[in-house]
Amino acid sequence: MFKRFFFLVRITAAWGLAVLLAVGLYSSVPLIGSFELPAVLFGFGTMGLVITGAFSHLHRVKLIAGRSDTDTLDNRQKRIIEIPLEAGEAFDVVDAAVRELPGVNDVHSARDSLQIKAKLTRPQLYGEPLLRRWNPLLWFAPACNQLLAIVTPTGDSGRVSLICEPESPAWSDWFLVDDGTNYENAEAIARAITRRIGERRRQDQDRATQTATEKELTEAKLHLLHAQVEPHFLYNTLASAQLLTRSDPARAEAMLGHLIQYLRHSLPNAEDEMSTLGTELERALAYLEILKIRMGDRLTVQVEIPEALRATPLPAMMLQTLVENAIKHGLEPRTHGGTVWIRARRDANTVAVTVADDGEGFNSSTSGSGIGLKNVRERLRLRFNGDANLAVVANFPTGVAATVSLPAAGTAL
């Protein structure tokens, strides 16, 4: 109540002094003398319109703000808004919010200096005023409000200093009211920024949920594919071991030993789908040793993986998929077989793991459907957030080389 009373006293006193001065100049006698009747009527009429306009301003501000105090009654509004985005992104959010304000025009945005200036046409809140020619609160009222937004970088976020004010000097606030339009503009921009930040957070959550879902689907596809391939491999290995028990018990025992080693590394781990290059290499070598017993001299294996790289994080079964592709599509179709190379090297911040063969190469009759390689690429994208990739090229002079490039010091998702 005190704030409203002080506001009325302030604007009434300012206009009262101005009216007395005008009437005194108009009158043919000094101020201490008698005034002419038209001047007196003008003075009372002016003060009546001033007080009426001031009450209208008070009630409208209370209507839109829910309260009427110094902060809401002031023609000039300032807001400090913290945006949890990098300064450039915060600037884009504020710029979009300003451009969506009703009546906005003449927008000047400078991205380098992180400043936005704009003008907003003052709305005619209740239509064309009937007493516009006679209402002193409208005589000198500016046609536009103006806006200044400055984004200040603060670490990983941006701080917005927002100023909404009439297009008139500060001294005019003693005589003019804005009917709460600048308060509306400041609140509208704050709401727009809040809405856009909320939308970005929902989009980020949706993307995270979608990524998690894609990851689960990819793992499910891998497990299904593995479940389809595994029985055939087990049946063939056990059948070969059964035959060898009659003709070559020592080789049968070696085959079963390698099978046990392979199965030990193939047990699913529900807690973590990530493995290491060393663990995956042991699984792949156990698999290849079984095949060497079955294929004999048709299969040669060469491994060049430094001990320092064996702790490199690698999705489970990924190396196995590349090795199986080299055997199935590269060497098994060839009568005389061939060689499988498994190599790893570090270059700057990247670890490259290569599985190569000198088999059939990109032969359409043996290349398969590509599901395994597609699965590898999708798992790399999801696990390493785009920082890892798979490249499949022709090997020289024959065969195929598949290389998985991983971040050396990166952490999988």
mmCIF file of C-alpha atoms in Angstrom:
data_model
loop_
_atom_site.group_PDB
_atom_site.id
_atom_site.type_symbol
_atom_site.label_atom_id
_atom_site.label_comp_id
_atom_site.label_asym_id
_atom_site.label_seq_id
_atom_site.Cartn_x
_atom_site.Cartn_y
_atom_site.Cartn_z
ATOM 1 C CA MET A 1 0.000 0.000 0.000
ATOM 2 C CA PHE A 2 2.816 2.423 0.857
ATOM 3 C CA LYS A 3 4.494 1.810 -2.527
ATOM 4 C CA ARG A 4 1.263 2.584 -4.381
ATOM 5 C CA PHE A 5 0.690 5.716 -2.326
ATOM 6 C CA PHE A 6 4.227 6.936 -2.940
ATOM 7 C CA PHE A 7 3.821 6.299 -6.671
ATOM 8 C CA LEU A 8 0.613 8.370 -6.785
ATOM 9 C CA VAL A 9 2.158 11.190 -4.741
ATOM 10 C CA ARG A 10 5.253 11.237 -6.947
ATOM 11 C CA ILE A 11 3.475 11.440 -10.298
ATOM 12 C CA THR A 12 0.828 13.859 -8.932
ATOM 13 C CA ALA A 13 3.475 16.170 -7.498
ATOM 14 C CA ALA A 14 5.469 16.134 -10.723
ATOM 15 C CA TRP A 15 2.437 16.955 -12.875
ATOM 16 C CA GLY A 16 1.172 19.461 -10.311
ATOM 17 C CA LEU A 17 4.366 21.462 -10.533
ATOM 18 C CA ALA A 18 4.326 21.248 -14.319
ATOM 19 C CA VAL A 19 0.691 22.395 -14.476
ATOM 20 C CA LEU A 20 1.320 25.283 -12.085
ATOM 21 C CA LEU A 21 4.216 26.387 -14.236
ATOM 22 C CA ALA A 22 2.143 26.139 -17.433
ATOM 23 C CA VAL A 23 -0.813 27.955 -15.915
ATOM 24 C CA GLY A 24 1.480 30.627 -14.513
ATOM 25 C CA LEU A 25 3.015 31.227 -17.915
ATOM 26 C CA TYR A 26 -0.390 31.276 -19.531
ATOM 27 C CA SER A 27 -1.885 33.622 -17.019
ATOM 28 C CA SER A 28 -1.524 37.357 -17.446
ATOM 29 C CA VAL A 29 -0.778 37.832 -13.762
ATOM 30 C CA PRO A 30 1.953 36.485 -11.471
ATOM 31 C CA LEU A 31 1.478 33.069 -9.862
ATOM 32 C CA ILE A 32 0.482 34.632 -6.585
ATOM 33 C CA GLY A 33 -2.389 36.484 -8.262
ATOM 34 C CA SER A 34 -5.718 35.252 -9.617
ATOM 35 C CA PHE A 35 -5.761 32.800 -12.512
ATOM 36 C CA GLU A 36 -7.968 32.990 -15.530
ATOM 37 C CA LEU A 37 -10.809 30.500 -15.553
ATOM 38 C CA PRO A 38 -9.694 28.526 -18.662
ATOM 39 C CA ALA A 39 -6.272 28.008 -17.155
ATOM 40 C CA VAL A 40 -7.779 26.812 -13.896
ATOM 41 C CA LEU A 41 -10.115 24.402 -15.694
ATOM 42 C CA PHE A 42 -7.197 23.131 -17.760
ATOM 43 C CA GLY A 43 -5.180 22.552 -14.627
ATOM 44 C CA PHE A 44 -7.931 20.634 -12.841
ATOM 45 C CA GLY A 45 -8.744 18.636 -15.971
ATOM 46 C CA THR A 46 -5.129 17.736 -16.507
ATOM 47 C CA MET A 47 -4.641 16.612 -12.928
ATOM 48 C CA GLY A 48 -7.838 14.559 -13.117
ATOM 49 C CA LEU A 49 -6.591 12.711 -16.204
ATOM 50 C CA VAL A 50 -3.156 12.227 -14.626
ATOM 51 C CA ILE A 51 -4.596 10.684 -11.468
ATOM 52 C CA THR A 52 -7.014 8.519 -13.489
ATOM 53 C CA GLY A 53 -4.171 7.284 -15.719
ATOM 54 C CA ALA A 54 -1.992 6.577 -12.686
ATOM 55 C CA PHE A 55 -4.756 4.496 -11.062
ATOM 56 C CA SER A 56 -5.221 2.631 -14.357
ATOM 57 C CA HIS A 57 -1.492 1.862 -14.408
ATOM 58 C CA LEU A 58 -1.625 0.629 -10.787
ATOM 59 C CA HIS A 59 -4.534 -1.710 -11.419
ATOM 60 C CA ARG A 60 -3.154 -3.122 -14.665
ATOM 61 C CA VAL A 61 0.245 -3.814 -13.136
ATOM 62 C CA LYS A 62 -1.400 -5.588 -10.216
ATOM 63 C CA LEU A 63 -3.566 -7.532 -12.672
ATOM 64 C CA ILE A 64 -0.642 -8.878 -14.722
ATOM 65 C CA ALA A 65 1.953 -9.166 -11.931
ATOM 66 C CA GLY A 66 -0.237 -10.103 -8.995
ATOM 67 C CA ARG A 67 1.279 -7.308 -6.927
ATOM 68 C CA SER A 68 2.115 -3.636 -7.180
ATOM 69 C CA ASP A 69 5.441 -2.620 -5.718
ATOM 70 C CA THR A 70 8.538 -0.726 -6.826
ATOM 71 C CA ASP A 71 9.775 -3.601 -8.984
ATOM 72 C CA THR A 72 6.512 -4.015 -10.881
ATOM 73 C CA LEU A 73 5.426 -0.354 -11.092
ATOM 74 C CA ASP A 74 8.723 0.842 -12.567
ATOM 75 C CA ASN A 75 8.670 1.674 -16.282
ATOM 76 C CA ARG A 76 12.166 0.199 -16.628
ATOM 77 C CA GLN A 77 12.599 -3.482 -15.938
ATOM 78 C CA LYS A 78 15.836 -5.431 -15.492
ATOM 79 C CA ARG A 79 16.274 -9.200 -15.281
ATOM 80 C CA ILE A 80 19.342 -11.366 -14.647
ATOM 81 C CA ILE A 81 18.748 -14.832 -16.075
ATOM 82 C CA GLU A 82 21.153 -17.750 -15.745
ATOM 83 C CA ILE A 83 21.024 -20.119 -18.733
ATOM 84 C CA PRO A 84 22.710 -23.528 -18.311
ATOM 85 C CA LEU A 85 24.145 -23.428 -21.821
ATOM 86 C CA GLU A 86 27.390 -22.297 -23.401
ATOM 87 C CA ALA A 87 27.313 -18.547 -24.123
ATOM 88 C CA GLY A 88 26.825 -18.980 -27.876
ATOM 89 C CA GLU A 89 23.887 -21.341 -27.376
ATOM 90 C CA ALA A 90 22.455 -19.044 -24.691
ATOM 91 C CA PHE A 91 22.666 -16.147 -27.169
ATOM 92 C CA ASP A 92 20.724 -18.166 -29.770
ATOM 93 C CA VAL A 93 18.015 -18.973 -27.216
ATOM 94 C CA VAL A 94 17.632 -15.306 -26.178
ATOM 95 C CA ASP A 95 17.694 -14.101 -29.793
ATOM 96 C CA ALA A 96 14.897 -16.511 -30.734
ATOM 97 C CA ALA A 97 12.876 -15.486 -27.665
ATOM 98 C CA VAL A 98 13.196 -11.772 -28.512
ATOM 99 C CA ARG A 99 12.159 -12.277 -32.137
ATOM 100 C CA GLU A 100 8.957 -14.026 -31.041
ATOM 101 C CA LEU A 101 7.719 -11.079 -28.927
ATOM 102 C CA PRO A 102 4.535 -9.453 -30.252
ATOM 103 C CA GLY A 103 5.155 -6.116 -31.948
ATOM 104 C CA VAL A 104 8.911 -6.621 -32.179
ATOM 105 C CA ASN A 105 10.735 -4.826 -34.978
ATOM 106 C CA ASP A 106 14.137 -3.433 -35.830
ATOM 107 C CA VAL A 107 16.072 -6.285 -34.170
ATOM 108 C CA HIS A 108 19.875 -5.948 -34.174
ATOM 109 C CA SER A 109 21.779 -8.982 -32.900
ATOM 110 C CA ALA A 110 25.578 -9.124 -32.742
ATOM 111 C CA ARG A 111 26.739 -12.666 -32.052
ATOM 112 C CA ASP A 112 30.401 -11.713 -31.618
ATOM 113 C CA SER A 113 29.635 -9.230 -28.833
ATOM 114 C CA LEU A 114 26.671 -11.289 -27.566
ATOM 115 C CA GLN A 115 24.290 -8.304 -27.652
ATOM 116 C CA ILE A 116 20.722 -7.984 -28.883
ATOM 117 C CA LYS A 117 18.872 -4.685 -29.348
ATOM 118 C CA ALA A 118 15.255 -4.392 -30.448
ATOM 119 C CA LYS A 119 12.272 -2.059 -30.513
ATOM 120 C CA LEU A 120 8.735 -3.097 -29.656
ATOM 121 C CA THR A 121 5.664 -1.144 -30.692
ATOM 122 C CA ARG A 122 3.654 -0.013 -27.659
ATOM 123 C CA PRO A 123 0.320 -1.844 -27.848
ATOM 124 C CA GLN A 124 -2.995 -0.021 -27.691
ATOM 125 C CA LEU A 125 -4.273 -1.965 -24.723
ATOM 126 C CA TYR A 126 -7.888 -0.813 -24.863
ATOM 127 C CA GLY A 127 -8.217 0.331 -28.436
ATOM 128 C CA GLU A 128 -7.751 3.878 -29.652
ATOM 129 C CA PRO A 129 -7.911 6.228 -26.601
ATOM 130 C CA LEU A 130 -10.926 8.562 -26.790
ATOM 131 C CA LEU A 131 -9.100 11.388 -25.024
ATOM 132 C CA ARG A 132 -5.713 10.951 -26.641
ATOM 133 C CA ARG A 133 -5.582 14.596 -27.707
ATOM 134 C CA TRP A 134 -6.387 15.740 -24.172
ATOM 135 C CA ASN A 135 -4.705 13.098 -22.041
ATOM 136 C CA PRO A 136 -1.359 14.491 -20.860
ATOM 137 C CA LEU A 137 -0.044 10.980 -20.082
ATOM 138 C CA LEU A 138 -0.265 10.245 -23.818
ATOM 139 C CA TRP A 139 1.026 13.534 -25.173
ATOM 140 C CA PHE A 140 4.682 12.689 -24.806
ATOM 141 C CA ALA A 141 4.429 8.898 -24.482
ATOM 142 C CA PRO A 142 6.866 7.151 -26.830
ATOM 143 C CA ALA A 143 5.432 4.965 -29.579
ATOM 144 C CA CYS A 144 7.906 2.169 -28.841
ATOM 145 C CA ASN A 145 9.573 0.354 -26.008
ATOM 146 C CA GLN A 146 13.156 -0.782 -26.395
ATOM 147 C CA LEU A 147 15.043 -3.847 -25.268
ATOM 148 C CA LEU A 148 18.694 -4.643 -24.625
ATOM 149 C CA ALA A 149 19.974 -8.165 -23.881
ATOM 150 C CA ILE A 150 23.631 -8.891 -23.077
ATOM 151 C CA VAL A 151 24.918 -12.451 -22.651
ATOM 152 C CA THR A 152 27.955 -12.818 -20.395
ATOM 153 C CA PRO A 153 29.925 -16.106 -20.485
ATOM 154 C CA THR A 154 30.265 -17.658 -17.018
ATOM 155 C CA GLY A 155 32.133 -20.930 -17.376
ATOM 156 C CA ASP A 156 29.905 -23.493 -19.095
ATOM 157 C CA SER A 157 26.804 -21.288 -18.838
ATOM 158 C CA GLY A 158 25.599 -17.858 -19.922
ATOM 159 C CA ARG A 159 24.249 -14.995 -17.811
ATOM 160 C CA VAL A 160 21.704 -12.764 -19.529
ATOM 161 C CA SER A 161 21.279 -9.135 -18.472
ATOM 162 C CA LEU A 162 17.913 -8.040 -19.847
ATOM 163 C CA ILE A 163 16.713 -4.405 -19.842
ATOM 164 C CA CYS A 164 13.222 -3.420 -21.033
ATOM 165 C CA GLU A 165 12.377 0.303 -20.983
ATOM 166 C CA PRO A 166 10.465 3.035 -22.794
ATOM 167 C CA GLU A 167 12.087 4.795 -25.713
ATOM 168 C CA SER A 168 12.426 7.984 -23.656
ATOM 169 C CA PRO A 169 14.895 9.446 -21.135
ATOM 170 C CA ALA A 170 14.763 8.340 -17.498
ATOM 171 C CA TRP A 171 13.424 11.734 -16.290
ATOM 172 C CA SER A 172 10.191 11.075 -18.190
ATOM 173 C CA ASP A 173 9.313 8.374 -15.639
ATOM 174 C CA TRP A 174 8.205 11.214 -13.310
ATOM 175 C CA PHE A 175 5.452 12.087 -15.788
ATOM 176 C CA LEU A 176 4.704 9.001 -17.909
ATOM 177 C CA VAL A 177 3.540 5.435 -17.243
ATOM 178 C CA ASP A 178 3.935 2.403 -19.518
ATOM 179 C CA ASP A 179 0.861 0.490 -18.277
ATOM 180 C CA GLY A 180 3.072 -2.446 -17.369
ATOM 181 C CA THR A 181 4.140 -3.158 -20.977
ATOM 182 C CA ASN A 182 7.838 -3.383 -20.166
ATOM 183 C CA TYR A 183 7.116 -5.669 -17.220
ATOM 184 C CA GLU A 184 5.154 -7.851 -19.660
ATOM 185 C CA ASN A 185 8.046 -7.896 -22.143
ATOM 186 C CA ALA A 186 10.625 -8.858 -19.505
ATOM 187 C CA GLU A 187 8.418 -11.620 -18.120
ATOM 188 C CA ALA A 188 7.570 -12.870 -21.629
ATOM 189 C CA ILE A 189 11.247 -13.253 -22.527
ATOM 190 C CA ALA A 190 11.968 -15.005 -19.208
ATOM 191 C CA ARG A 191 9.091 -17.439 -19.876
ATOM 192 C CA ALA A 192 10.229 -18.047 -23.445
ATOM 193 C CA ILE A 193 13.788 -18.796 -22.294
ATOM 194 C CA THR A 194 12.495 -21.164 -19.593
ATOM 195 C CA ARG A 195 10.281 -22.933 -22.135
ATOM 196 C CA ARG A 196 13.108 -23.346 -24.634
ATOM 197 C CA ILE A 197 15.500 -24.662 -21.976
ATOM 198 C CA GLY A 198 12.809 -27.124 -20.904
ATOM 199 C CA GLU A 199 12.369 -28.257 -24.514
ATOM 200 C CA ARG A 200 16.119 -28.771 -24.917
ATOM 201 C CA ARG A 201 16.251 -30.828 -21.719
ATOM 202 C CA ARG A 202 13.330 -32.967 -22.873
ATOM 203 C CA GLN A 203 15.014 -33.454 -26.244
ATOM 204 C CA ASP A 204 18.262 -34.437 -24.516
ATOM 205 C CA GLN A 205 16.365 -36.888 -22.316
ATOM 206 C CA ASP A 206 14.539 -38.290 -25.343
ATOM 207 C CA ARG A 207 17.840 -38.702 -27.198
ATOM 208 C CA ALA A 208 19.412 -40.386 -24.173
ATOM 209 C CA THR A 209 16.414 -42.705 -23.859
ATOM 210 C CA GLN A 210 16.516 -43.447 -27.578
ATOM 211 C CA THR A 211 20.257 -44.131 -27.423
ATOM 212 C CA ALA A 212 19.786 -46.471 -24.461
ATOM 213 C CA THR A 213 16.973 -48.237 -26.305
ATOM 214 C CA GLU A 214 19.068 -48.562 -29.458
ATOM 215 C CA LYS A 215 21.930 -49.905 -27.388
ATOM 216 C CA GLU A 216 19.667 -52.508 -25.772
ATOM 217 C CA LEU A 217 18.240 -53.506 -29.165
ATOM 218 C CA THR A 218 21.704 -53.819 -30.648
ATOM 219 C CA GLU A 219 22.887 -55.983 -27.761
ATOM 220 C CA ALA A 220 19.730 -58.076 -28.048
ATOM 221 C CA LYS A 221 20.363 -58.588 -31.771
ATOM 222 C CA LEU A 222 23.962 -59.556 -31.018
ATOM 223 C CA HIS A 223 22.887 -62.072 -28.383
ATOM 224 C CA LEU A 224 20.272 -63.511 -30.744
ATOM 225 C CA LEU A 225 22.819 -63.820 -33.538
ATOM 226 C CA HIS A 226 25.335 -65.325 -31.147
ATOM 227 C CA ALA A 227 22.740 -67.782 -29.871
ATOM 228 C CA GLN A 228 22.021 -68.846 -33.462
ATOM 229 C CA VAL A 229 25.696 -69.340 -34.397
ATOM 230 C CA GLU A 230 26.978 -70.790 -31.150
ATOM 231 C CA PRO A 231 25.088 -74.147 -31.267
ATOM 232 C CA HIS A 232 26.370 -74.924 -34.753
ATOM 233 C CA PHE A 233 29.931 -74.210 -33.701
ATOM 234 C CA LEU A 234 29.518 -76.337 -30.562
ATOM 235 C CA TYR A 235 27.925 -79.207 -32.466
ATOM 236 C CA ASN A 236 30.655 -79.214 -35.102
ATOM 237 C CA THR A 237 33.423 -79.000 -32.484
ATOM 238 C CA LEU A 238 31.981 -81.774 -30.317
ATOM 239 C CA ALA A 239 31.375 -83.958 -33.373
ATOM 240 C CA SER A 240 34.987 -83.448 -34.473
ATOM 241 C CA ALA A 241 36.233 -84.234 -30.951
ATOM 242 C CA GLN A 242 34.141 -87.406 -30.888
ATOM 243 C CA LEU A 243 35.691 -88.610 -34.130
ATOM 244 C CA LEU A 244 39.197 -87.734 -32.930
ATOM 245 C CA THR A 245 38.784 -89.728 -29.707
ATOM 246 C CA ARG A 246 38.959 -92.901 -31.832
ATOM 247 C CA SER A 247 41.738 -91.896 -34.183
ATOM 248 C CA ASP A 248 43.785 -89.274 -32.341
ATOM 249 C CA PRO A 249 42.899 -88.945 -28.614
ATOM 250 C CA ALA A 250 45.627 -86.351 -28.027
ATOM 251 C CA ARG A 251 44.168 -83.989 -30.614
ATOM 252 C CA ALA A 252 40.653 -84.624 -29.261
ATOM 253 C CA GLU A 253 41.856 -83.682 -25.782
ATOM 254 C CA ALA A 254 43.498 -80.512 -27.126
ATOM 255 C CA MET A 255 40.330 -79.571 -28.983
ATOM 256 C CA LEU A 256 38.195 -80.005 -25.864
ATOM 257 C CA GLY A 257 40.702 -77.936 -23.872
ATOM 258 C CA HIS A 258 40.427 -75.093 -26.358
ATOM 259 C CA LEU A 259 36.633 -75.422 -26.324
ATOM 260 C CA ILE A 260 36.613 -75.074 -22.528
ATOM 261 C CA GLN A 261 38.821 -71.983 -22.826
ATOM 262 C CA TYR A 262 36.501 -70.533 -25.471
ATOM 263 C CA LEU A 263 33.376 -71.172 -23.407
ATOM 264 C CA ARG A 264 34.971 -69.703 -20.294
ATOM 265 C CA HIS A 265 35.431 -66.387 -22.095
ATOM 266 C CA SER A 266 32.010 -66.616 -23.756
ATOM 267 C CA LEU A 267 29.949 -66.715 -20.563
ATOM 268 C CA PRO A 268 27.671 -63.636 -20.559
ATOM 269 C CA ASN A 269 28.381 -60.863 -18.098
ATOM 270 C CA ALA A 270 25.141 -59.165 -17.121
ATOM 271 C CA GLU A 271 26.882 -56.301 -15.351
ATOM 272 C CA ASP A 272 29.042 -55.011 -18.170
ATOM 273 C CA GLU A 273 28.927 -55.533 -21.921
ATOM 274 C CA MET A 274 32.442 -54.143 -22.230
ATOM 275 C CA SER A 275 35.518 -56.332 -22.271
ATOM 276 C CA THR A 276 39.198 -55.743 -23.033
ATOM 277 C CA LEU A 277 41.311 -56.436 -26.070
ATOM 278 C CA GLY A 278 43.324 -59.018 -24.090
ATOM 279 C CA THR A 279 40.242 -60.971 -22.983
ATOM 280 C CA GLU A 280 38.722 -60.894 -26.444
ATOM 281 C CA LEU A 281 42.027 -62.048 -27.933
ATOM 282 C CA GLU A 282 42.077 -65.102 -25.652
ATOM 283 C CA ARG A 283 38.554 -65.980 -26.768
ATOM 284 C CA ALA A 284 39.426 -65.539 -30.448
ATOM 285 C CA LEU A 285 42.634 -67.597 -30.133
ATOM 286 C CA ALA A 286 40.734 -70.440 -28.423
ATOM 287 C CA TYR A 287 38.275 -70.363 -31.311
ATOM 288 C CA LEU A 288 41.083 -70.344 -33.900
ATOM 289 C CA GLU A 289 42.938 -73.202 -32.165
ATOM 290 C CA ILE A 290 39.816 -75.342 -32.462
ATOM 291 C CA LEU A 291 39.567 -74.479 -36.151
ATOM 292 C CA LYS A 292 43.275 -75.247 -36.654
ATOM 293 C CA ILE A 293 42.653 -78.755 -35.372
ATOM 294 C CA ARG A 294 39.687 -79.100 -37.723
ATOM 295 C CA MET A 295 41.308 -77.389 -40.741
ATOM 296 C CA GLY A 296 44.853 -78.604 -40.161
ATOM 297 C CA ASP A 297 47.513 -76.963 -42.310
ATOM 298 C CA ARG A 298 44.856 -74.986 -44.143
ATOM 299 C CA LEU A 299 44.811 -72.391 -41.360
ATOM 300 C CA THR A 300 47.673 -70.206 -40.138
ATOM 301 C CA VAL A 301 47.315 -67.592 -37.412
ATOM 302 C CA GLN A 302 49.608 -64.645 -36.746
ATOM 303 C CA VAL A 303 49.138 -62.341 -33.749
ATOM 304 C CA GLU A 304 50.875 -58.995 -33.217
ATOM 305 C CA ILE A 305 49.343 -57.246 -30.223
ATOM 306 C CA PRO A 306 51.632 -55.362 -27.795
ATOM 307 C CA GLU A 307 51.108 -56.190 -24.144
ATOM 308 C CA ALA A 308 50.511 -52.505 -23.364
ATOM 309 C CA LEU A 309 47.410 -52.445 -25.580
ATOM 310 C CA ARG A 310 45.695 -55.514 -24.143
ATOM 311 C CA ALA A 311 43.850 -53.449 -21.529
ATOM 312 C CA THR A 312 42.166 -51.352 -24.243
ATOM 313 C CA PRO A 313 38.361 -51.362 -23.703
ATOM 314 C CA LEU A 314 36.566 -53.315 -26.426
ATOM 315 C CA PRO A 315 32.920 -54.390 -26.660
ATOM 316 C CA ALA A 316 32.471 -58.091 -25.934
ATOM 317 C CA MET A 317 32.398 -60.456 -28.957
ATOM 318 C CA MET A 318 33.479 -57.707 -31.375
ATOM 319 C CA LEU A 319 36.893 -59.203 -32.162
ATOM 320 C CA GLN A 320 35.249 -62.620 -32.364
ATOM 321 C CA THR A 321 32.813 -61.338 -34.999
ATOM 322 C CA LEU A 322 35.663 -60.052 -37.187
ATOM 323 C CA VAL A 323 37.610 -63.321 -36.814
ATOM 324 C CA GLU A 324 34.555 -65.421 -37.668
ATOM 325 C CA ASN A 325 33.956 -63.278 -40.757
ATOM 326 C CA ALA A 326 37.569 -63.825 -41.877
ATOM 327 C CA ILE A 327 37.198 -67.603 -41.498
ATOM 328 C CA LYS A 328 33.695 -68.044 -42.864
ATOM 329 C CA HIS A 329 33.815 -65.643 -45.818
ATOM 330 C CA GLY A 330 37.545 -65.563 -46.499
ATOM 331 C CA LEU A 331 39.353 -68.853 -45.791
ATOM 332 C CA GLU A 332 36.812 -71.681 -45.540
ATOM 333 C CA PRO A 333 35.710 -71.311 -49.195
ATOM 334 C CA ARG A 334 39.333 -71.751 -50.342
ATOM 335 C CA THR A 335 40.641 -75.254 -50.833
ATOM 336 C CA HIS A 336 44.104 -74.450 -49.539
ATOM 337 C CA GLY A 337 42.881 -72.132 -46.749
ATOM 338 C CA GLY A 338 45.087 -69.221 -45.760
ATOM 339 C CA THR A 339 46.257 -66.957 -42.931
ATOM 340 C CA VAL A 340 44.449 -64.810 -40.364
ATOM 341 C CA TRP A 341 46.325 -61.831 -38.911
ATOM 342 C CA ILE A 342 45.288 -60.128 -35.666
ATOM 343 C CA ARG A 343 47.189 -56.916 -35.068
ATOM 344 C CA ALA A 344 46.937 -53.820 -32.867
ATOM 345 C CA ARG A 345 48.846 -50.570 -32.909
ATOM 346 C CA ARG A 346 48.579 -47.172 -31.288
ATOM 347 C CA ASP A 347 48.801 -43.953 -33.269
ATOM 348 C CA ALA A 348 48.551 -40.701 -31.262
ATOM 349 C CA ASN A 349 45.218 -40.970 -29.441
ATOM 350 C CA THR A 350 43.858 -43.920 -31.408
ATOM 351 C CA VAL A 351 44.196 -47.690 -31.013
ATOM 352 C CA ALA A 352 43.627 -49.613 -34.244
ATOM 353 C CA VAL A 353 42.747 -53.316 -34.037
ATOM 354 C CA THR A 354 42.929 -55.151 -37.380
ATOM 355 C CA VAL A 355 41.759 -58.620 -38.395
ATOM 356 C CA ALA A 356 42.965 -59.475 -41.895
ATOM 357 C CA ASP A 357 42.972 -62.552 -44.098
ATOM 358 C CA ASP A 358 44.299 -63.563 -47.520
ATOM 359 C CA GLY A 359 41.106 -65.331 -48.535
ATOM 360 C CA GLU A 360 38.482 -64.774 -51.182
ATOM 361 C CA GLY A 361 38.166 -61.027 -50.644
ATOM 362 C CA PHE A 362 35.053 -59.159 -51.719
ATOM 363 C CA ASN A 363 33.595 -62.089 -53.572
ATOM 364 C CA SER A 364 29.852 -61.695 -53.977
ATOM 365 C CA SER A 365 29.274 -65.421 -53.523
ATOM 366 C CA THR A 366 31.024 -65.517 -50.130
ATOM 367 C CA SER A 367 30.602 -61.994 -48.748
ATOM 368 C CA GLY A 368 27.492 -62.785 -46.733
ATOM 369 C CA SER A 369 24.682 -60.382 -45.742
ATOM 370 C CA GLY A 370 26.854 -57.903 -43.822
ATOM 371 C CA ILE A 371 24.735 -58.138 -40.664
ATOM 372 C CA GLY A 372 27.774 -58.843 -38.474
ATOM 373 C CA LEU A 373 29.714 -55.778 -39.680
ATOM 374 C CA LYS A 374 26.625 -53.586 -39.471
ATOM 375 C CA ASN A 375 26.204 -54.732 -35.891
ATOM 376 C CA VAL A 376 29.839 -53.880 -35.111
ATOM 377 C CA ARG A 377 29.431 -50.359 -36.513
ATOM 378 C CA GLU A 378 26.235 -49.749 -34.556
ATOM 379 C CA ARG A 379 27.773 -50.948 -31.292
ATOM 380 C CA LEU A 380 30.810 -48.720 -31.812
ATOM 381 C CA ARG A 381 28.560 -45.712 -32.446
ATOM 382 C CA LEU A 382 26.502 -46.324 -29.311
ATOM 383 C CA ARG A 383 29.341 -47.366 -27.019
ATOM 384 C CA PHE A 384 31.845 -44.645 -27.962
ATOM 385 C CA ASN A 385 29.464 -41.835 -28.947
ATOM 386 C CA GLY A 386 30.841 -41.585 -32.483
ATOM 387 C CA ASP A 387 34.523 -41.566 -31.450
ATOM 388 C CA ALA A 388 35.155 -45.090 -32.823
ATOM 389 C CA ASN A 389 34.648 -46.585 -36.272
ATOM 390 C CA LEU A 390 35.095 -49.687 -38.425
ATOM 391 C CA ALA A 391 36.862 -49.667 -41.805
ATOM 392 C CA VAL A 392 36.748 -52.677 -44.135
ATOM 393 C CA VAL A 393 39.131 -52.616 -47.109
ATOM 394 C CA ALA A 394 40.668 -55.042 -49.540
ATOM 395 C CA ASN A 395 43.858 -56.727 -48.320
ATOM 396 C CA PHE A 396 46.898 -56.999 -50.578
ATOM 397 C CA PRO A 397 47.261 -59.094 -52.653
ATOM 398 C CA THR A 398 44.054 -60.950 -51.689
ATOM 399 C CA GLY A 399 41.576 -60.997 -48.859
ATOM 400 C CA VAL A 400 39.980 -58.421 -46.597
ATOM 401 C CA ALA A 401 41.246 -56.286 -43.701
ATOM 402 C CA ALA A 402 38.772 -55.031 -41.079
ATOM 403 C CA THR A 403 40.087 -52.343 -38.699
ATOM 404 C CA VAL A 404 38.366 -51.065 -35.569
ATOM 405 C CA SER A 405 39.671 -47.645 -34.474
ATOM 406 C CA LEU A 406 39.111 -46.833 -30.787
ATOM 407 C CA PRO A 407 39.952 -43.805 -28.629
ATOM 408 C CA ALA A 408 43.131 -44.707 -26.739
ATOM 409 C CA ALA A 409 42.232 -42.839 -23.558
ATOM 410 C CA GLY A 410 38.472 -42.639 -24.128
ATOM 411 C CA THR A 411 35.830 -44.181 -21.978
ATOM 412 C CA ALA A 412 33.033 -46.135 -23.507
ATOM 413 C CA LEU A 413 29.463 -45.180 -22.674
#
